[in-house]
């Protein structure tokens, strides 16, 4: 039985971390799987990991970027200076200690989940080991980012992209080494949403590129016409305080609930009680949260600036894509779904069918072909 190793930055909250755990669980059905995590944020991985998957931590040190930004913003220079020492330690772990682990790696295949890790894997992992880079982010036309990723893959055997669009894009730089394998659902739920509530939901990291501030302003306009609406926002991040302040300024009160980071069981319960999923991201490489919502038969509405949404949503069939971040068009589509139960269920049924294309069985087959493919 072949051994597959996944190199991850950490196993805390986050879209990449969710994908790492889901893939590890999936691959453990056919391979011996180990996750090497550079940092240990919590005693146990946040997302549920199959007992067959081995986890090795490079260090127990936690990165302190969030704290450093907090101190800098408040001009707390004494804590900032103290934090610099901790930052030096995390940098040592991120590079020197990780290199030591990679030099002694005993595996058949290694999957790298970050550009910086691609460089380390390329240079320090034995040539006998198959090396796969796994890209989760969209380049957004950033030439520096594109150049860095392409250069990091020069000595990698393959670059796995989570969207067809990204795969085709990077083929222009690295040819056939660029392949497409989407992220997948860890399971297909049997209990669907009844679509009978006035609950909207959005899940993701609370960062600027996710556009949650736009979502709050959209929701405010919706509540002017529909007083009984509720918006559930699941996630955490650097923009949390700003978003809480904006919600207060908009006088949304208890109509918006910020749930913070939550486990899958908690999120699934919220999805079962939701009628519309709303995505206002400026950028999104894939959009697994859309697939998860669709698996519950929930119609999704997204701005087409979220590139990944364009591969998942067929406009007016299994959801709605809103061009040019047109707020009025977004409001119109959400209102149509809220007011028309028949339409809501029709779109939701198609969404459910779409989600089955991203089942674990289908994606496992794609990964297996790549793992066993000749270099």
Short mmCIF file of C-alpha atoms in Angstrom, two decimals:
data_model
loop_
_atom_site.label_atom_id
_atom_site.label_comp_id
_atom_site.label_asym_id
_atom_site.label_seq_id
_atom_site.Cartn_x
_atom_site.Cartn_y
_atom_site.Cartn_z
CA UNK A 1 0.00 0.00 0.00
CA UNK A 2 1.46 3.35 -1.06
CA UNK A 3 2.03 6.11 1.46
CA UNK A 4 0.81 9.65 0.77
CA UNK A 5 2.00 12.60 2.83
CA UNK A 6 0.24 15.97 2.90
CA UNK A 7 2.26 19.00 4.02
CA UNK A 8 -0.01 21.57 5.70
CA UNK A 9 0.68 24.85 7.48
CA UNK A 10 -1.70 23.97 10.32
CA UNK A 11 -4.89 22.03 11.05
CA UNK A 12 -6.98 24.84 12.47
CA UNK A 13 -9.94 26.66 10.95
CA UNK A 14 -9.85 27.60 7.29
CA UNK A 15 -10.86 26.53 3.79
CA UNK A 16 -7.50 24.98 2.92
CA UNK A 17 -7.41 23.13 6.22
CA UNK A 18 -10.92 21.81 5.63
CA UNK A 19 -9.84 20.59 2.18
CA UNK A 20 -6.68 18.97 3.61
CA UNK A 21 -8.60 16.96 6.20
CA UNK A 22 -11.28 15.96 3.68
CA UNK A 23 -8.64 14.75 1.21
CA UNK A 24 -6.70 12.90 3.91
CA UNK A 25 -9.86 11.07 5.01
CA UNK A 26 -10.65 10.27 1.40
CA UNK A 27 -7.19 8.95 0.53
CA UNK A 28 -7.06 6.85 3.70
CA UNK A 29 -9.54 4.48 2.04
CA UNK A 30 -6.83 3.35 -0.39
CA UNK A 31 -3.48 4.56 0.97
CA UNK A 32 -1.47 5.03 4.14
CA UNK A 33 -1.85 8.76 4.84
CA UNK A 34 0.14 11.14 6.99
CA UNK A 35 -0.33 14.88 7.48
CA UNK A 36 2.73 16.91 8.42
CA UNK A 37 1.52 20.12 10.07
CA UNK A 38 4.08 22.90 10.48
CA UNK A 39 2.23 24.52 13.40
CA UNK A 40 0.00 23.06 16.10
CA UNK A 41 -2.76 25.55 16.83
CA UNK A 42 -4.96 23.23 18.90
CA UNK A 43 -4.56 19.92 20.72
CA UNK A 44 -6.58 18.19 18.01
CA UNK A 45 -7.37 19.06 14.38
CA UNK A 46 -10.43 21.29 14.14
CA UNK A 47 -12.03 19.20 11.40
CA UNK A 48 -12.79 15.56 12.12
CA UNK A 49 -9.96 13.32 10.99
CA UNK A 50 -10.17 9.60 10.26
CA UNK A 51 -8.32 7.57 12.89
CA UNK A 52 -6.29 5.90 10.13
CA UNK A 53 -4.63 9.24 9.26
CA UNK A 54 -1.38 9.91 11.11
CA UNK A 55 -0.56 13.49 12.10
CA UNK A 56 2.97 14.74 12.72
CA UNK A 57 3.54 18.26 14.04
CA UNK A 58 6.80 20.04 13.21
CA UNK A 59 6.35 22.26 16.26
CA UNK A 60 3.86 23.32 18.93
CA UNK A 61 4.61 26.99 18.23
CA UNK A 62 1.69 29.10 17.00
CA UNK A 63 2.09 31.92 14.44
CA UNK A 64 1.36 35.36 15.90
CA UNK A 65 0.55 37.42 12.81
CA UNK A 66 -2.92 38.36 14.08
CA UNK A 67 -1.55 39.55 17.42
CA UNK A 68 1.23 41.56 15.72
CA UNK A 69 -1.32 43.38 13.56
CA UNK A 70 -3.41 44.07 16.67
CA UNK A 71 -0.45 45.60 18.52
CA UNK A 72 0.64 47.61 15.49
CA UNK A 73 -2.84 49.03 15.01
CA UNK A 74 -2.97 50.15 18.63
CA UNK A 75 0.68 51.33 18.67
CA UNK A 76 1.50 49.01 21.55
CA UNK A 77 5.23 48.98 20.81
CA UNK A 78 6.33 47.09 23.92
CA UNK A 79 4.15 44.11 22.98
CA UNK A 80 5.14 44.56 19.34
CA UNK A 81 8.84 44.19 20.21
CA UNK A 82 8.08 41.14 22.35
CA UNK A 83 6.11 39.68 19.48
CA UNK A 84 9.04 40.07 17.10
CA UNK A 85 10.92 37.46 19.09
CA UNK A 86 8.00 35.07 18.77
CA UNK A 87 7.82 35.82 15.04
CA UNK A 88 11.49 34.85 14.69
CA UNK A 89 10.70 31.52 16.37
CA UNK A 90 7.77 30.83 14.05
CA UNK A 91 9.95 31.70 11.06
CA UNK A 92 12.58 29.22 12.27
CA UNK A 93 9.93 26.51 12.52
CA UNK A 94 8.39 27.44 9.18
CA UNK A 95 11.66 26.95 7.33
CA UNK A 96 14.56 25.34 9.21
CA UNK A 97 12.69 22.70 11.21
CA UNK A 98 10.37 21.91 8.30
CA UNK A 99 13.40 21.40 6.03
CA UNK A 100 14.78 18.90 8.54
CA UNK A 101 11.54 16.90 8.42
CA UNK A 102 11.44 16.96 4.62
CA UNK A 103 15.03 15.77 4.27
CA UNK A 104 14.17 12.59 6.20
CA UNK A 105 10.76 12.01 4.66
CA UNK A 106 9.82 8.40 3.97
CA UNK A 107 6.83 8.35 1.63
CA UNK A 108 5.81 7.56 -1.95
CA UNK A 109 3.97 10.81 -2.66
CA UNK A 110 4.00 14.24 -1.05
CA UNK A 111 1.27 16.83 -1.60
CA UNK A 112 2.24 20.43 -0.85
CA UNK A 113 -0.53 22.91 -0.03
CA UNK A 114 1.32 26.25 -0.09
CA UNK A 115 3.61 27.97 -2.61
CA UNK A 116 6.40 28.38 -0.06
CA UNK A 117 6.16 24.66 0.70
CA UNK A 118 6.48 23.86 -3.00
CA UNK A 119 9.93 25.48 -2.97
CA UNK A 120 10.96 23.50 0.11
CA UNK A 121 9.60 20.21 -1.22
CA UNK A 122 11.28 20.75 -4.60
CA UNK A 123 14.66 21.32 -3.02
CA UNK A 124 14.79 19.09 0.04
CA UNK A 125 12.57 16.05 -0.65
CA UNK A 126 14.20 12.99 -2.24
CA UNK A 127 13.98 12.77 -6.03
CA UNK A 128 12.48 9.29 -5.65
CA UNK A 129 9.31 10.76 -4.13
CA UNK A 130 6.50 12.00 -6.39
CA UNK A 131 5.83 15.67 -5.69
CA UNK A 132 2.40 17.25 -6.18
CA UNK A 133 1.63 20.93 -5.63
CA UNK A 134 -1.98 21.69 -4.70
CA UNK A 135 -3.17 25.21 -5.47
CA UNK A 136 -6.21 26.64 -3.64
CA UNK A 137 -6.00 30.36 -4.41
CA UNK A 138 -6.91 32.41 -7.45
CA UNK A 139 -4.14 34.58 -8.87
CA UNK A 140 -6.50 37.50 -9.69
CA UNK A 141 -4.09 38.63 -12.40
CA UNK A 142 -1.32 39.24 -9.86
CA UNK A 143 1.84 38.75 -11.95
CA UNK A 144 4.08 38.42 -8.89
CA UNK A 145 1.88 35.68 -7.44
CA UNK A 146 1.66 33.85 -10.77
CA UNK A 147 5.44 33.99 -11.24
CA UNK A 148 6.06 32.72 -7.70
CA UNK A 149 3.71 29.76 -8.07
CA UNK A 150 5.03 28.80 -11.51
CA UNK A 151 8.65 28.97 -10.29
CA UNK A 152 7.78 26.89 -7.22
CA UNK A 153 6.47 24.13 -9.49
CA UNK A 154 9.53 23.76 -11.74
CA UNK A 155 10.70 20.65 -9.89
CA UNK A 156 7.25 19.41 -8.93
CA UNK A 157 5.71 16.56 -10.91
CA UNK A 158 2.19 18.00 -11.02
CA UNK A 159 0.19 21.07 -10.05
CA UNK A 160 -3.37 20.25 -8.99
CA UNK A 161 -5.84 23.10 -9.45
CA UNK A 162 -9.31 23.14 -7.89
CA UNK A 163 -10.95 24.69 -10.96
CA UNK A 164 -10.82 24.06 -14.70
CA UNK A 165 -10.20 27.74 -15.30
CA UNK A 166 -7.06 27.73 -13.16
CA UNK A 167 -5.84 24.46 -14.66
CA UNK A 168 -6.13 25.84 -18.20
CA UNK A 169 -4.46 29.09 -17.13
CA UNK A 170 -1.38 27.40 -15.66
CA UNK A 171 -1.06 25.03 -18.63
CA UNK A 172 0.18 28.09 -20.51
CA UNK A 173 3.18 28.09 -18.13
CA UNK A 174 3.84 24.47 -17.15
CA UNK A 175 1.98 22.44 -19.76
CA UNK A 176 0.58 19.02 -18.92
CA UNK A 177 1.83 19.20 -15.34
CA UNK A 178 -1.21 21.38 -14.64
CA UNK A 179 -4.26 19.22 -13.86
CA UNK A 180 -7.77 19.76 -12.57
CA UNK A 181 -9.21 17.97 -9.55
CA UNK A 182 -12.00 19.76 -7.67
CA UNK A 183 -12.43 19.78 -3.92
CA UNK A 184 -15.13 17.44 -2.74
CA UNK A 185 -17.77 16.91 -0.11
CA UNK A 186 -16.84 14.69 2.81
CA UNK A 187 -20.35 13.24 2.59
CA UNK A 188 -23.68 13.77 0.83
CA UNK A 189 -26.38 14.57 3.44
CA UNK A 190 -29.64 12.62 3.45
CA UNK A 191 -31.63 15.19 5.39
CA UNK A 192 -32.15 18.29 3.25
CA UNK A 193 -33.31 21.79 4.04
CA UNK A 194 -37.08 22.21 3.84
CA UNK A 195 -36.49 25.73 2.46
CA UNK A 196 -39.31 26.98 4.66
CA UNK A 197 -37.49 29.59 6.74
CA UNK A 198 -36.50 33.23 6.20
CA UNK A 199 -32.89 32.43 7.00
CA UNK A 200 -29.99 33.45 4.77
CA UNK A 201 -26.52 32.03 5.36
CA UNK A 202 -22.92 32.75 4.39
CA UNK A 203 -19.81 30.87 5.49
CA UNK A 204 -16.18 31.93 5.17
CA UNK A 205 -13.16 33.72 6.54
CA UNK A 206 -13.98 37.25 7.67
CA UNK A 207 -11.48 39.00 5.40
CA UNK A 208 -11.84 41.86 2.95
CA UNK A 209 -11.81 39.72 -0.20
CA UNK A 210 -14.90 37.83 1.01
CA UNK A 211 -17.03 40.99 0.81
CA UNK A 212 -18.99 40.47 4.01
CA UNK A 213 -19.36 44.24 4.39
CA UNK A 214 -21.24 44.26 1.07
CA UNK A 215 -23.37 41.39 2.35
CA UNK A 216 -24.37 43.35 5.44
CA UNK A 217 -25.39 46.37 3.34
CA UNK A 218 -27.36 44.10 1.02
CA UNK A 219 -29.07 42.51 3.97
CA UNK A 220 -29.99 45.88 5.43
CA UNK A 221 -31.87 46.74 2.23
CA UNK A 222 -33.62 43.37 2.30
CA UNK A 223 -34.79 43.91 5.88
CA UNK A 224 -36.39 47.21 4.86
CA UNK A 225 -38.90 45.13 2.90
CA UNK A 226 -38.80 41.86 4.82
CA UNK A 227 -38.66 42.49 8.55
CA UNK A 228 -38.58 38.81 9.53
CA UNK A 229 -35.32 37.91 7.78
CA UNK A 230 -32.30 36.49 9.57
CA UNK A 231 -28.70 36.28 8.36
CA UNK A 232 -26.30 33.70 9.78
CA UNK A 233 -22.60 34.42 9.19
CA UNK A 234 -20.21 31.61 10.07
CA UNK A 235 -16.48 32.28 10.28
CA UNK A 236 -13.86 34.44 11.89
CA UNK A 237 -10.97 36.63 10.78
CA UNK A 238 -9.28 40.00 10.85
CA UNK A 239 -12.40 41.87 9.70
CA UNK A 240 -14.62 40.62 12.51
CA UNK A 241 -14.49 43.78 14.63
CA UNK A 242 -15.13 46.00 11.59
CA UNK A 243 -18.09 43.87 10.56
CA UNK A 244 -19.58 43.88 14.05
CA UNK A 245 -19.28 47.67 14.06
CA UNK A 246 -20.89 47.94 10.62
CA UNK A 247 -23.79 45.70 11.69
CA UNK A 248 -24.31 48.00 14.67
CA UNK A 249 -24.19 51.12 12.49
CA UNK A 250 -26.77 49.57 10.16
CA UNK A 251 -28.96 48.83 13.20
CA UNK A 252 -29.34 45.18 12.26
CA UNK A 253 -29.62 44.09 15.88
CA UNK A 254 -30.30 40.38 16.32
CA UNK A 255 -31.23 39.97 12.66
CA UNK A 256 -27.55 39.13 11.99
CA UNK A 257 -25.82 36.44 14.01
CA UNK A 258 -22.03 36.10 13.89
CA UNK A 259 -21.37 32.50 14.86
CA UNK A 260 -17.56 32.58 14.63
CA UNK A 261 -15.65 29.47 13.58
CA UNK A 262 -17.72 26.33 14.01
CA UNK A 263 -17.35 22.63 13.28
CA UNK A 264 -19.09 20.90 10.39
CA UNK A 265 -21.88 19.48 12.51
CA UNK A 266 -22.80 22.97 13.72
CA UNK A 267 -22.68 24.40 10.18
CA UNK A 268 -24.73 21.53 8.80
CA UNK A 269 -27.47 22.22 11.35
CA UNK A 270 -27.56 25.86 10.21
CA UNK A 271 -27.72 24.81 6.55
CA UNK A 272 -30.70 22.58 7.26
CA UNK A 273 -32.51 25.65 8.59
CA UNK A 274 -31.53 27.96 5.70
CA UNK A 275 -33.38 28.85 2.50
CA UNK A 276 -30.80 30.85 0.51
CA UNK A 277 -27.00 30.89 0.46
CA UNK A 278 -25.42 34.23 -0.45
CA UNK A 279 -21.80 34.69 -1.63
CA UNK A 280 -20.43 38.21 -2.02
CA UNK A 281 -16.73 37.32 -2.44
CA UNK A 282 -14.49 39.43 -4.64
CA UNK A 283 -12.43 36.32 -5.37
CA UNK A 284 -12.93 32.61 -4.82
CA UNK A 285 -10.82 29.88 -6.42
CA UNK A 286 -13.44 27.15 -6.03
CA UNK A 287 -16.20 27.73 -3.52
CA UNK A 288 -16.63 24.49 -1.60
CA UNK A 289 -19.14 26.26 0.65
CA UNK A 290 -21.43 26.57 -2.36
CA UNK A 291 -21.26 22.82 -2.97
CA UNK A 292 -21.95 22.16 0.71
CA UNK A 293 -25.01 24.41 0.61
CA UNK A 294 -26.20 22.82 -2.64
CA UNK A 295 -25.91 19.35 -1.11
CA UNK A 296 -28.70 20.44 1.27
CA UNK A 297 -30.83 21.53 -1.69
CA UNK A 298 -30.24 25.22 -1.00
CA UNK A 299 -30.29 27.67 -3.94
CA UNK A 300 -27.15 29.83 -4.07
CA UNK A 301 -26.72 33.40 -5.27
CA UNK A 302 -23.20 34.69 -5.94
CA UNK A 303 -21.38 37.56 -7.60
CA UNK A 304 -19.51 36.26 -10.63
CA UNK A 305 -16.38 38.00 -9.35
CA UNK A 306 -16.02 34.83 -7.23
CA UNK A 307 -14.37 32.92 -10.07
CA UNK A 308 -14.96 29.49 -8.60
CA UNK A 309 -18.69 30.12 -8.45
CA UNK A 310 -18.78 30.36 -12.25
CA UNK A 311 -17.83 26.69 -12.57
CA UNK A 312 -20.39 25.56 -10.00
CA UNK A 313 -23.45 27.72 -10.61
CA UNK A 314 -25.41 27.52 -13.87
CA UNK A 315 -27.27 30.80 -13.88
CA UNK A 316 -31.05 30.43 -13.44
CA UNK A 317 -30.74 26.63 -13.24
CA UNK A 318 -29.10 25.61 -9.97
CA UNK A 319 -28.58 29.13 -8.64
CA UNK A 320 -27.90 32.67 -9.78
CA UNK A 321 -24.72 34.41 -10.90
CA UNK A 322 -24.77 38.18 -10.61
CA UNK A 323 -22.47 40.02 -13.06
CA UNK A 324 -20.48 43.17 -12.28
CA UNK A 325 -21.26 43.00 -8.54
CA UNK A 326 -24.64 44.54 -9.37
CA UNK A 327 -26.27 45.08 -5.98
CA UNK A 328 -29.76 45.67 -7.35
CA UNK A 329 -29.61 42.47 -9.42
CA UNK A 330 -28.46 40.55 -6.35
CA UNK A 331 -31.32 41.95 -4.27
CA UNK A 332 -33.81 41.07 -6.98
CA UNK A 333 -32.70 37.44 -7.21
CA UNK A 334 -32.69 36.93 -3.44
CA UNK A 335 -36.17 38.44 -3.16
CA UNK A 336 -37.47 36.21 -5.95
CA UNK A 337 -36.24 33.14 -4.09
CA UNK A 338 -37.68 34.31 -0.78
CA UNK A 339 -41.08 35.12 -2.24
CA UNK A 340 -41.52 32.15 -4.59
CA UNK A 341 -41.49 28.77 -2.81
CA UNK A 342 -41.95 26.84 -6.06
CA UNK A 343 -38.93 28.58 -7.63
CA UNK A 344 -36.89 28.07 -4.47
CA UNK A 345 -37.52 24.32 -4.51
CA UNK A 346 -36.96 24.02 -8.26
CA UNK A 347 -33.56 25.74 -8.07
CA UNK A 348 -32.73 23.82 -4.88
CA UNK A 349 -33.44 20.47 -6.54
CA UNK A 350 -31.03 21.27 -9.39
CA UNK A 351 -28.47 22.46 -6.85
CA UNK A 352 -28.69 19.12 -5.04
CA UNK A 353 -28.07 17.27 -8.33
CA UNK A 354 -25.02 19.44 -9.00
CA UNK A 355 -23.49 18.67 -5.60
CA UNK A 356 -23.38 14.94 -6.39
CA UNK A 357 -20.76 15.62 -9.07
CA UNK A 358 -18.40 16.48 -6.24
CA UNK A 359 -18.82 13.30 -4.23
CA UNK A 360 -15.83 11.72 -2.55
CA UNK A 361 -15.95 8.63 -4.76
CA UNK A 362 -15.57 10.64 -7.96
CA UNK A 363 -12.77 12.83 -6.61
CA UNK A 364 -10.92 9.87 -5.05
CA UNK A 365 -10.76 8.22 -8.46
CA UNK A 366 -9.19 11.37 -9.95
CA UNK A 367 -6.58 11.60 -7.20
CA UNK A 368 -5.79 7.88 -7.47
CA UNK A 369 -5.11 8.19 -11.18
CA UNK A 370 -2.70 11.05 -10.51
CA UNK A 371 -0.96 9.30 -7.61
CA UNK A 372 -0.37 6.22 -9.76
CA UNK A 373 0.47 8.09 -12.95
CA UNK A 374 4.00 7.79 -14.28
CA UNK A 375 6.17 10.85 -13.79
#
